[in-house]
Amino acid sequence: MPHPDRAQPANLLHDAEHAILIDVGDGAAAQLAKAGVALTALSTLIISHLHVDHTGGLFALLGARIQQHVPGTLVVYGPPGTRQTVAEIETAQRYLADLDHAENTRTTDLAPTLVEVHEITDGSSFVLGDVTVLAAGNTHYGFAPGSADATAFQSLSLRFDMPDRSILYTGDTGPSPAVEQLGHGVDLLVSEIIDPDEELAKTLATRSDIPRYAIPFLRRHFADQHLTAKEVGRLMQRTGAKRLVLTHNAMDAVGIARAGQTIAGLSERPLAFADDLDTW
């Protein structure tokens, strides 16, 4: 849900040569500016799954590239459905491109602003400079393995291996042996976290129109298709990750303190709850 102090999920993996955006929730373009990263520096976007809190900033990001005539190609990786999502956004922005050309026909002399999409699935791997990326399907959607829905709708966790460190980004997931295996021995675990009871209570408090029959579905989604503090602690144990950063966090201060204690009881490794624009 929109929050007055937080943008939606977006993470930047970068050094002097690379700027890779992982997820592009609402506010991502503005957050890049706050982080001092120009759109011209961004060459790659990886989307973990296509829920709107992880893709809501894509329209603004692609539109800003068009309006600013950012040269070159933004390469987008994402699960099945990413190609359709990007194509339909580009169709919606054709008016903007036509308007720009109508105002100044010389824009056709500029280097083109392009987007290239690669759809990835469970087990996909690819190399971006000195970064190797490996994807694993997770349990955020909860479809039966091998079903048509499980093939069509995929949520991915991502591992990044670099010469000096390795990172696991859970994206959104419930408990998952595949994610545990993907993160084995990583230096940094960037994990989602949720308090199902708190999240359900907040949802119902702000949406009195939700029918009663939907409440068990919501409860099951929060409890089974996300990670509680206890499950995050178990993930730390099973991966052997050296450090933990918690994100995708909507808990209040009391919930954060309680979750931190729970995780610390299961893992002695350093942990931190991320605020926007924090860096590790």
PDB file of C-alpha atoms in Angstrom, residues 65-208:
ATOM      1  CA  ARG A  65      14.039   7.780 -21.072  1.00  0.00           C
ATOM      2  CA  ILE A  66      11.880   8.782 -24.055  1.00  0.00           C
ATOM      3  CA  GLN A  67      11.380  12.381 -22.947  1.00  0.00           C
ATOM      4  CA  GLN A  68      15.066  12.856 -22.115  1.00  0.00           C
ATOM      5  CA  HIS A  69      16.213  11.068 -25.296  1.00  0.00           C
ATOM      6  CA  VAL A  70      18.450   8.730 -23.321  1.00  0.00           C
ATOM      7  CA  PRO A  71      20.528   6.992 -26.010  1.00  0.00           C
ATOM      8  CA  GLY A  72      21.053   3.276 -26.227  1.00  0.00           C
ATOM      9  CA  THR A  73      19.205   0.203 -25.046  1.00  0.00           C
ATOM     10  CA  LEU A  74      17.764  -0.587 -21.633  1.00  0.00           C
ATOM     11  CA  VAL A  75      17.898  -4.373 -21.335  1.00  0.00           C
ATOM     12  CA  VAL A  76      15.032  -5.745 -19.243  1.00  0.00           C
ATOM     13  CA  TYR A  77      15.032  -9.235 -17.728  1.00  0.00           C
ATOM     14  CA  GLY A  78      11.928 -10.610 -16.092  1.00  0.00           C
ATOM     15  CA  PRO A  79       9.605 -13.606 -15.777  1.00  0.00           C
ATOM     16  CA  PRO A  80       7.039 -14.701 -18.370  1.00  0.00           C
ATOM     17  CA  GLY A  81       4.727 -11.788 -19.057  1.00  0.00           C
ATOM     18  CA  THR A  82       7.496  -9.176 -18.987  1.00  0.00           C
ATOM     19  CA  ARG A  83       7.590  -8.872 -22.763  1.00  0.00           C
ATOM     20  CA  GLN A  84       3.838  -8.214 -22.887  1.00  0.00           C
ATOM     21  CA  THR A  85       4.039  -5.736 -20.006  1.00  0.00           C
ATOM     22  CA  VAL A  86       6.841  -3.708 -21.607  1.00  0.00           C
ATOM     23  CA  ALA A  87       5.265  -3.833 -25.071  1.00  0.00           C
ATOM     24  CA  GLU A  88       1.973  -2.472 -23.816  1.00  0.00           C
ATOM     25  CA  ILE A  89       3.696   0.319 -21.907  1.00  0.00           C
ATOM     26  CA  GLU A  90       5.590   1.224 -25.073  1.00  0.00           C
ATOM     27  CA  THR A  91       2.287   1.271 -26.974  1.00  0.00           C
ATOM     28  CA  ALA A  92       0.807   3.587 -24.337  1.00  0.00           C
ATOM     29  CA  GLN A  93       3.808   5.912 -24.715  1.00  0.00           C
ATOM     30  CA  ARG A  94       3.685   6.106 -28.495  1.00  0.00           C
ATOM     31  CA  TYR A  95       1.650   9.301 -28.156  1.00  0.00           C
ATOM     32  CA  LEU A  96       4.499  10.843 -26.134  1.00  0.00           C
ATOM     33  CA  ALA A  97       7.032   9.943 -28.812  1.00  0.00           C
ATOM     34  CA  ASP A  98       4.781  11.287 -31.578  1.00  0.00           C
ATOM     35  CA  LEU A  99       4.208  14.511 -29.654  1.00  0.00           C
ATOM     36  CA  ASP A 100       7.939  14.931 -29.152  1.00  0.00           C
ATOM     37  CA  HIS A 101       8.578  14.489 -32.865  1.00  0.00           C
ATOM     38  CA  ALA A 102       5.758  16.879 -33.781  1.00  0.00           C
ATOM     39  CA  GLU A 103       7.312  19.579 -31.597  1.00  0.00           C
ATOM     40  CA  ASN A 104      10.783  19.068 -33.065  1.00  0.00           C
ATOM     41  CA  THR A 105      11.241  16.892 -36.147  1.00  0.00           C
ATOM     42  CA  ARG A 106      15.020  16.938 -35.633  1.00  0.00           C
ATOM     43  CA  THR A 107      14.609  14.470 -32.766  1.00  0.00           C
ATOM     44  CA  THR A 108      14.886  11.752 -35.411  1.00  0.00           C
ATOM     45  CA  ASP A 109      18.550  12.755 -35.787  1.00  0.00           C
ATOM     46  CA  LEU A 110      19.240  11.713 -32.188  1.00  0.00           C
ATOM     47  CA  ALA A 111      20.432   8.269 -31.162  1.00  0.00           C
ATOM     48  CA  PRO A 112      17.350   6.114 -30.534  1.00  0.00           C
ATOM     49  CA  THR A 113      16.052   5.197 -27.083  1.00  0.00           C
ATOM     50  CA  LEU A 114      15.407   1.462 -27.108  1.00  0.00           C
ATOM     51  CA  VAL A 115      14.219  -1.352 -24.840  1.00  0.00           C
ATOM     52  CA  GLU A 116      15.196  -5.004 -25.201  1.00  0.00           C
ATOM     53  CA  VAL A 117      13.371  -7.694 -23.211  1.00  0.00           C
ATOM     54  CA  HIS A 118      14.597 -11.150 -22.186  1.00  0.00           C
ATOM     55  CA  GLU A 119      12.178 -13.397 -20.336  1.00  0.00           C
ATOM     56  CA  ILE A 120      13.769 -15.609 -17.696  1.00  0.00           C
ATOM     57  CA  THR A 121      12.463 -18.556 -15.708  1.00  0.00           C
ATOM     58  CA  ASP A 122      13.467 -20.923 -12.926  1.00  0.00           C
ATOM     59  CA  GLY A 123      17.096 -21.936 -13.565  1.00  0.00           C
ATOM     60  CA  SER A 124      17.924 -19.097 -15.966  1.00  0.00           C
ATOM     61  CA  SER A 125      21.403 -17.603 -15.745  1.00  0.00           C
ATOM     62  CA  PHE A 126      23.065 -14.733 -17.553  1.00  0.00           C
ATOM     63  CA  VAL A 127      26.172 -12.562 -17.276  1.00  0.00           C
ATOM     64  CA  LEU A 128      26.281  -8.761 -16.955  1.00  0.00           C
ATOM     65  CA  GLY A 129      29.925  -7.700 -17.095  1.00  0.00           C
ATOM     66  CA  ASP A 130      31.535  -9.300 -14.057  1.00  0.00           C
ATOM     67  CA  VAL A 131      28.156 -10.112 -12.478  1.00  0.00           C
ATOM     68  CA  THR A 132      26.645 -13.565 -12.930  1.00  0.00           C
ATOM     69  CA  VAL A 133      22.908 -13.747 -12.265  1.00  0.00           C
ATOM     70  CA  LEU A 134      21.046 -16.955 -11.432  1.00  0.00           C
ATOM     71  CA  ALA A 135      17.256 -17.141 -11.028  1.00  0.00           C
ATOM     72  CA  ALA A 136      15.149 -19.627  -9.101  1.00  0.00           C
ATOM     73  CA  GLY A 137      11.390 -19.943  -8.990  1.00  0.00           C
ATOM     74  CA  ASN A 138       9.956 -19.360  -5.523  1.00  0.00           C
ATOM     75  CA  THR A 139       6.652 -19.852  -3.714  1.00  0.00           C
ATOM     76  CA  HIS A 140       5.158 -16.364  -3.780  1.00  0.00           C
ATOM     77  CA  TYR A 141       2.304 -17.347  -6.088  1.00  0.00           C
ATOM     78  CA  GLY A 142       1.618 -20.775  -4.617  1.00  0.00           C
ATOM     79  CA  PHE A 143       0.552 -22.566  -7.798  1.00  0.00           C
ATOM     80  CA  ALA A 144       0.914 -26.344  -7.937  1.00  0.00           C
ATOM     81  CA  PRO A 145       4.356 -27.285  -9.344  1.00  0.00           C
ATOM     82  CA  GLY A 146       4.118 -28.322 -12.978  1.00  0.00           C
ATOM     83  CA  SER A 147       0.699 -26.740 -13.499  1.00  0.00           C
ATOM     84  CA  ALA A 148      -0.089 -24.442 -16.400  1.00  0.00           C
ATOM     85  CA  ASP A 149      -0.454 -21.520 -13.989  1.00  0.00           C
ATOM     86  CA  ALA A 150       2.937 -22.250 -12.421  1.00  0.00           C
ATOM     87  CA  THR A 151       4.487 -22.027 -15.890  1.00  0.00           C
ATOM     88  CA  ALA A 152       2.635 -18.892 -16.944  1.00  0.00           C
ATOM     89  CA  PHE A 153       2.983 -16.947 -13.697  1.00  0.00           C
ATOM     90  CA  GLN A 154       6.441 -17.072 -12.116  1.00  0.00           C
ATOM     91  CA  SER A 155       7.994 -15.225  -9.206  1.00  0.00           C
ATOM     92  CA  LEU A 156      11.779 -15.367  -9.080  1.00  0.00           C
ATOM     93  CA  SER A 157      14.492 -15.025  -6.486  1.00  0.00           C
ATOM     94  CA  LEU A 158      17.858 -13.832  -7.789  1.00  0.00           C
ATOM     95  CA  ARG A 159      21.471 -14.561  -6.916  1.00  0.00           C
ATOM     96  CA  PHE A 160      24.273 -12.200  -7.924  1.00  0.00           C
ATOM     97  CA  ASP A 161      27.850 -13.520  -7.945  1.00  0.00           C
ATOM     98  CA  MET A 162      30.670 -10.994  -8.329  1.00  0.00           C
ATOM     99  CA  PRO A 163      34.435 -11.273  -7.933  1.00  0.00           C
ATOM    100  CA  ASP A 164      34.342  -9.865  -4.395  1.00  0.00           C
ATOM    101  CA  ARG A 165      30.919 -10.863  -3.030  1.00  0.00           C
ATOM    102  CA  SER A 166      27.654 -12.715  -3.566  1.00  0.00           C
ATOM    103  CA  ILE A 167      24.110 -11.533  -2.877  1.00  0.00           C
ATOM    104  CA  LEU A 168      20.762 -13.312  -2.702  1.00  0.00           C
ATOM    105  CA  TYR A 169      17.664 -11.197  -3.306  1.00  0.00           C
ATOM    106  CA  THR A 170      14.567 -13.119  -2.311  1.00  0.00           C
ATOM    107  CA  GLY A 171      12.104 -10.858  -4.058  1.00  0.00           C
ATOM    108  CA  ASP A 172       8.714 -11.888  -2.718  1.00  0.00           C
ATOM    109  CA  THR A 173       8.555 -15.522  -1.602  1.00  0.00           C
ATOM    110  CA  GLY A 174       7.235 -17.884   0.973  1.00  0.00           C
ATOM    111  CA  PRO A 175       9.423 -20.608   2.494  1.00  0.00           C
ATOM    112  CA  SER A 176      11.198 -22.333  -0.388  1.00  0.00           C
ATOM    113  CA  PRO A 177      13.894 -25.051  -0.550  1.00  0.00           C
ATOM    114  CA  ALA A 178      14.825 -23.706  -4.000  1.00  0.00           C
ATOM    115  CA  VAL A 179      15.571 -20.271  -2.541  1.00  0.00           C
ATOM    116  CA  GLU A 180      17.588 -21.849   0.275  1.00  0.00           C
ATOM    117  CA  GLN A 181      19.687 -23.710  -2.280  1.00  0.00           C
ATOM    118  CA  LEU A 182      20.087 -20.622  -4.452  1.00  0.00           C
ATOM    119  CA  GLY A 183      21.436 -18.627  -1.503  1.00  0.00           C
ATOM    120  CA  HIS A 184      23.890 -21.186  -0.170  1.00  0.00           C
ATOM    121  CA  GLY A 185      26.959 -19.430   1.227  1.00  0.00           C
ATOM    122  CA  VAL A 186      26.121 -15.899   0.071  1.00  0.00           C
ATOM    123  CA  ASP A 187      27.792 -12.907   1.670  1.00  0.00           C
ATOM    124  CA  LEU A 188      24.573 -10.873   1.836  1.00  0.00           C
ATOM    125  CA  LEU A 189      20.952 -11.953   2.037  1.00  0.00           C
ATOM    126  CA  VAL A 190      18.464  -9.249   1.036  1.00  0.00           C
ATOM    127  CA  SER A 191      15.166 -10.660   2.229  1.00  0.00           C
ATOM    128  CA  GLU A 192      11.557  -9.636   2.350  1.00  0.00           C
ATOM    129  CA  ILE A 193       9.744  -9.879   5.690  1.00  0.00           C
ATOM    130  CA  ILE A 194       6.150  -9.622   6.857  1.00  0.00           C
ATOM    131  CA  ASP A 195       4.064  -9.930  10.003  1.00  0.00           C
ATOM    132  CA  PRO A 196       0.921 -11.684   8.696  1.00  0.00           C
ATOM    133  CA  ASP A 197      -1.282 -10.650  11.607  1.00  0.00           C
ATOM    134  CA  GLU A 198      -0.224  -7.000  11.473  1.00  0.00           C
ATOM    135  CA  GLU A 199      -0.552  -6.883   7.700  1.00  0.00           C
ATOM    136  CA  LEU A 200      -4.016  -8.409   7.739  1.00  0.00           C
ATOM    137  CA  ALA A 201      -5.171  -6.051  10.494  1.00  0.00           C
ATOM    138  CA  LYS A 202      -3.907  -2.987   8.596  1.00  0.00           C
ATOM    139  CA  THR A 203      -5.522  -4.171   5.377  1.00  0.00           C
ATOM    140  CA  LEU A 204      -8.900  -4.687   7.008  1.00  0.00           C
ATOM    141  CA  ALA A 205      -8.661  -1.370   8.854  1.00  0.00           C
ATOM    142  CA  THR A 206      -8.219   0.551   5.615  1.00  0.00           C
ATOM    143  CA  ARG A 207     -10.547  -1.577   3.458  1.00  0.00           C
ATOM    144  CA  SER A 208     -13.853  -2.099   5.219  1.00  0.00           C
TER     145      SER A 208
END
